[in-house]
Amino acid sequence: MSEAHWRPSADRSTLQARAQLLAELRAFFAERGVLEVETPILCAAANPDPAVEPLHLDADLTGTGTRRWYLQTSPEFAMKRLLAAGSGPIYQVCKVLRADERGRRHHPEFTMLEWYRPGFSLEDLMDEVAALMRRLVHRPELPMERLRYRELFVQRLGVDPWTATVVELQALAHARGIADARRLDLDTDGWLDLLMSHILESDLGRDGLTFVYDYPASQAALAQVLPGPPSVARRFELYWQGMELANGFDELLDAPEQRRRFADDDAERAAGKQPPLPTDEHLLAALDSGLPACAGVALGLDRLLMCALDAEHIDAVLAFPAQRA
């Protein structure tokens, strides 16, 4: 091991910038009456989303024998339990962990800011996200735009994501120079995700904050779906300087619908030979008891620091990335 590996990746000025960012976001939420909370990092269940693989630990944490615990990939489920119990507006800054995520913009352990606003519409939350961003990057005049997902694909790629076939999307990906597009076997959402990440994303948020919203219903995840035609998932993603920073939802309140979506995720995991995960019955019980109508969002603070400091690699804003941990 190189002697230099004991040293942090981030320099002192970057560590100071992180500390200042955390102080300012806490002041922002305090001024708005949003309560800071903490929830467990080790949980008995995990989000079954096939795109997010949790890490786990086998241990006896309750004095009742060894069992499997999952390191949180997001504090969302526990925070919704707090909301259902009457917490009111809440936020959390925490470490989350996800397996098999490493690259220039990805690290398996990263810092997430997540908050929930009872009574907020998705548009209200986009406005608050923009206000927070302007404060954290010290650019009060930073402009924002809102683009519907469908309009983005039609205007910039000439394809309607609601009607395009897999064959058409694959041909478009190949024509746009995505390597190995002819050999990939993806469903419609897989091709749309590939076109977004490889073609569209780099141009988003170049002149300010770009919110892409009203996604296909098949990409609802934990968001409400509005009937069509076409039906749309009430969610948004925030892009700045060509990087996705946040993912927000008009939160799903329906426990049976959430259970159905979990079952769909379980089936997809099984088809992809991913290990099964226990269902979070605590979350479903909380939804059944009555989650207040709310909008919520998760924002990656490490990526935000990358943008604010013009860092090329996520390791530059981390004290000790995995290789030095």
XYZ file of C-alpha atoms in Angstrom, residues 60-255:
196
model
C -27.322 -10.408 16.828
C -28.447 -6.845 17.536
C -31.519 -7.610 19.636
C -30.363 -10.459 21.876
C -32.629 -12.902 20.070
C -30.100 -14.535 17.762
C -28.145 -13.753 14.634
C -30.146 -12.507 11.694
C -29.557 -10.459 8.562
C -29.683 -6.663 8.721
C -29.545 -4.312 5.734
C -27.594 -1.078 5.576
C -29.938 1.638 4.416
C -29.829 2.670 0.762
C -32.089 5.605 1.702
C -33.766 6.720 4.940
C -37.092 7.019 3.104
C -39.039 4.146 4.656
C -38.178 5.078 8.243
C -38.874 8.755 7.619
C -42.313 7.919 6.241
C -43.034 6.041 9.449
C -42.203 9.241 11.350
C -44.510 11.222 9.057
C -47.353 8.759 9.626
C -46.791 9.123 13.388
C -47.306 12.899 13.151
C -43.771 14.270 12.940
C -44.678 17.102 10.571
C -42.064 18.350 8.066
C -38.721 16.585 8.558
C -35.256 16.310 7.025
C -32.210 14.131 7.517
C -28.532 14.247 6.528
C -27.115 10.740 6.589
C -24.740 8.216 5.097
C -26.329 5.666 2.781
C -24.707 2.642 1.187
C -25.283 0.831 -2.086
C -23.413 -2.147 -3.485
C -21.751 -2.159 -6.901
C -21.684 1.640 -7.266
C -18.251 3.008 -8.105
C -17.130 5.509 -10.696
C -16.391 9.161 -11.345
C -19.776 10.216 -9.932
C -20.543 7.165 -7.768
C -19.268 5.879 -4.445
C -20.753 2.970 -2.438
C -21.019 5.167 0.683
C -22.341 8.671 0.136
C -24.055 11.523 1.948
C -27.741 12.086 1.279
C -30.044 14.927 2.246
C -33.657 13.811 2.310
C -36.708 15.822 3.330
C -40.501 15.598 3.358
C -43.097 18.353 3.233
C -46.690 17.495 4.249
C -49.126 19.648 2.293
C -46.610 20.522 -0.448
C -47.321 19.891 -4.106
C -44.559 18.650 -6.388
C -44.275 22.192 -7.754
C -43.937 23.602 -4.217
C -41.107 21.179 -3.545
C -39.289 22.065 -6.770
C -39.420 25.708 -5.696
C -37.963 24.822 -2.293
C -35.217 22.690 -3.825
C -34.282 25.639 -6.052
C -34.249 27.990 -3.046
C -31.977 25.623 -1.111
C -29.628 25.192 -4.077
C -29.314 28.938 -4.568
C -28.407 29.370 -0.921
C -25.923 26.503 -0.760
C -24.007 27.574 -3.873
C -24.297 31.298 -3.031
C -26.005 32.171 -6.307
C -29.332 33.815 -5.423
C -30.114 34.571 -9.066
C -29.455 31.036 -10.344
C -32.261 30.454 -12.873
C -34.441 27.367 -13.023
C -36.483 25.672 -15.725
C -39.024 22.862 -15.698
C -39.228 20.371 -18.545
C -41.736 17.560 -18.850
C -40.051 14.223 -19.504
C -42.086 13.677 -22.666
C -41.298 17.138 -24.046
C -37.588 16.598 -23.399
C -37.470 13.421 -25.496
C -39.668 14.803 -28.271
C -37.797 18.106 -28.582
C -34.240 16.837 -28.273
C -34.400 13.300 -29.642
C -37.481 13.401 -31.862
C -39.065 10.412 -30.136
C -42.188 10.069 -27.997
C -41.245 7.958 -24.931
C -44.888 6.953 -24.444
C -45.273 5.360 -27.878
C -41.758 4.415 -29.046
C -41.031 0.712 -29.414
C -37.970 -1.103 -28.116
C -36.756 -1.488 -31.717
C -37.081 2.260 -32.352
C -35.286 3.180 -29.134
C -32.488 0.711 -29.813
C -32.025 2.124 -33.317
C -31.938 5.650 -31.931
C -29.327 4.686 -29.350
C -27.171 3.124 -32.065
C -27.602 6.158 -34.334
C -26.536 8.435 -31.470
C -23.306 6.494 -31.030
C -23.991 4.521 -27.845
C -21.478 1.698 -27.867
C -22.836 -1.852 -28.126
C -26.420 -0.596 -28.525
C -27.156 -3.330 -31.075
C -26.123 -6.040 -28.611
C -27.978 -4.783 -25.534
C -31.205 -6.502 -24.466
C -33.267 -3.877 -22.619
C -36.945 -3.153 -22.081
C -38.509 0.214 -22.917
C -37.569 1.841 -19.618
C -34.042 0.483 -19.906
C -33.582 2.148 -23.299
C -35.128 5.400 -22.058
C -32.772 5.410 -19.066
C -29.815 4.757 -21.362
C -30.760 7.617 -23.688
C -31.264 9.933 -20.716
C -27.935 9.113 -19.067
C -25.794 8.886 -22.208
C -27.332 11.507 -24.514
C -29.621 13.974 -22.725
C -28.178 14.354 -19.229
C -24.919 16.083 -20.158
C -26.795 19.080 -21.623
C -29.207 19.542 -18.721
C -28.716 22.285 -16.171
C -25.999 24.084 -18.110
C -27.594 27.530 -17.779
C -29.164 27.003 -14.370
C -31.233 24.385 -12.559
C -33.239 22.001 -14.741
C -36.142 20.021 -13.272
C -37.395 17.155 -15.431
C -40.830 16.014 -14.254
C -43.894 13.871 -15.033
C -42.138 10.598 -15.829
C -43.682 7.525 -17.464
C -45.983 5.687 -15.061
C -43.725 2.621 -15.354
C -40.994 4.678 -13.660
C -43.125 5.768 -10.720
C -41.078 3.959 -8.035
C -42.627 5.451 -4.858
C -44.538 8.275 -6.550
C -48.236 8.775 -7.200
C -49.489 8.144 -10.727
C -51.983 10.477 -12.371
C -54.373 8.823 -14.847
C -54.046 9.819 -18.481
C -54.008 9.554 -21.233
C -51.136 9.324 -20.904
C -50.764 8.454 -17.223
C -47.720 10.043 -15.595
C -45.666 9.465 -12.469
C -45.595 12.583 -10.306
C -41.849 12.759 -9.758
C -38.949 14.967 -10.784
C -35.202 14.848 -11.111
C -32.940 17.876 -10.691
C -29.980 18.413 -13.010
C -27.220 20.971 -12.658
C -24.099 21.232 -14.809
C -25.005 18.023 -16.599
C -25.321 15.983 -13.404
C -28.370 14.490 -11.707
C -28.495 15.726 -8.106
C -31.976 15.015 -6.721
C -35.023 12.803 -7.127
C -38.391 13.990 -5.814
C -41.878 12.472 -5.528
C -45.467 13.297 -4.873
C -45.439 10.461 -2.383
C -47.575 7.361 -2.792
C -50.069 7.054 0.081
C -51.822 3.810 -0.873
C -50.613 0.751 1.108
